[in-house]
Amino acid sequence: MSMFFVTIGILLLILVVYLLVKESTALFATRQKPESATGYKPSVRAVKPQDEDFQVVHKGKGTMTTEAVYLNPIIYRLEHQFPVEGKVKVELISTDGSIHKRVVEKSGFGSTTFRVEVAKYYVFRVEPEQADTEWAVVVRNF
């Protein structure tokens, strides 16, 4: 009788080991990306590489919203050339509208730094106090 229980025990042990090995390979194996038709959207997106000499130049007259540019979550420097008579406001706005941040509101020449917290596409909204004001801004890595 005891031999029967030993045999059953060994068979159960073999079954448990088999199931553990099979399940562990399913858990730790590389996963295949599903077809795009399934609507799969990964929760983590790769950060687009940005050159060390990243630079965007915007020049204009009056109020303007710039073209969208992809910004990684780092610190940037905004150099500005505004007239000394009136202030010019520059805001950073995400293209989806979830982030709205005032970068600078000054007159004259100078620079300031700002931090981007979330990597995504952004536009700069430049609004001078006087409608016919010419301005220029340069955005680069800090």
Short mmCIF file of N, CA and C in Angstrom, two decimals, residues 47 50-52 54 71-77 92 101 113-119 140-142:
data_model
loop_
_atom_site.label_atom_id
_atom_site.label_comp_id
_atom_site.label_asym_id
_atom_site.label_seq_id
_atom_site.Cartn_x
_atom_site.Cartn_y
_atom_site.Cartn_z
N VAL A 47 11.06 56.72 -26.76
CA VAL A 47 11.38 58.14 -26.88
C VAL A 47 12.17 58.34 -28.16
N GLN A 50 16.94 62.58 -29.88
CA GLN A 50 17.08 63.98 -30.24
C GLN A 50 18.56 64.31 -30.28
N ASP A 51 18.98 64.97 -31.33
CA ASP A 51 20.38 65.31 -31.48
C ASP A 51 20.82 66.23 -30.36
N GLU A 52 22.14 66.16 -30.05
CA GLU A 52 22.68 67.06 -29.03
C GLU A 52 22.62 68.51 -29.51
N PHE A 54 20.23 69.93 -31.19
CA PHE A 54 18.85 70.21 -31.53
C PHE A 54 18.61 71.72 -31.44
N LEU A 71 9.33 67.16 -28.58
CA LEU A 71 10.27 67.48 -27.52
C LEU A 71 10.33 66.34 -26.52
N ASN A 72 11.56 65.94 -26.20
CA ASN A 72 11.79 64.92 -25.18
C ASN A 72 11.74 65.56 -23.79
N PRO A 73 11.56 64.77 -22.74
CA PRO A 73 11.48 65.32 -21.39
C PRO A 73 12.86 65.70 -20.83
N ILE A 74 13.34 66.86 -21.22
CA ILE A 74 14.61 67.39 -20.74
C ILE A 74 14.46 68.90 -20.55
N ILE A 75 15.56 69.56 -20.22
CA ILE A 75 15.56 71.01 -20.06
C ILE A 75 15.99 71.66 -21.37
N TYR A 76 15.27 72.68 -21.78
CA TYR A 76 15.57 73.42 -23.00
C TYR A 76 15.88 74.88 -22.66
N ARG A 77 16.60 75.54 -23.55
CA ARG A 77 16.87 76.96 -23.44
C ARG A 77 16.13 77.67 -24.56
N LEU A 92 4.10 77.24 -24.26
CA LEU A 92 4.33 75.90 -24.79
C LEU A 92 3.03 75.14 -24.63
N LYS A 101 1.76 75.72 -20.89
CA LYS A 101 2.75 76.24 -19.97
C LYS A 101 3.34 77.55 -20.49
N THR A 113 15.28 79.17 -19.38
CA THR A 113 15.20 77.72 -19.52
C THR A 113 13.82 77.25 -19.09
N PHE A 114 13.42 76.13 -19.65
CA PHE A 114 12.16 75.50 -19.26
C PHE A 114 12.31 74.00 -19.37
N ARG A 115 11.53 73.30 -18.59
CA ARG A 115 11.58 71.83 -18.55
C ARG A 115 10.34 71.27 -19.22
N VAL A 116 10.55 70.27 -20.06
CA VAL A 116 9.45 69.50 -20.64
C VAL A 116 9.32 68.23 -19.82
N GLU A 117 8.15 68.01 -19.26
CA GLU A 117 7.93 66.86 -18.37
C GLU A 117 7.53 65.59 -19.13
N VAL A 118 6.79 65.76 -20.24
CA VAL A 118 6.26 64.61 -20.97
C VAL A 118 6.70 64.71 -22.42
N ALA A 119 7.23 63.63 -22.97
CA ALA A 119 7.66 63.61 -24.36
C ALA A 119 6.45 63.54 -25.27
N ARG A 140 16.70 75.37 -28.03
CA ARG A 140 17.76 74.35 -28.15
C ARG A 140 17.92 73.60 -26.84
N ASN A 141 18.63 72.48 -26.91
CA ASN A 141 18.92 71.72 -25.69
C ASN A 141 19.73 72.58 -24.74
N PHE A 142 19.51 72.41 -23.45
CA PHE A 142 20.25 73.18 -22.46
C PHE A 142 21.58 72.51 -22.19
#
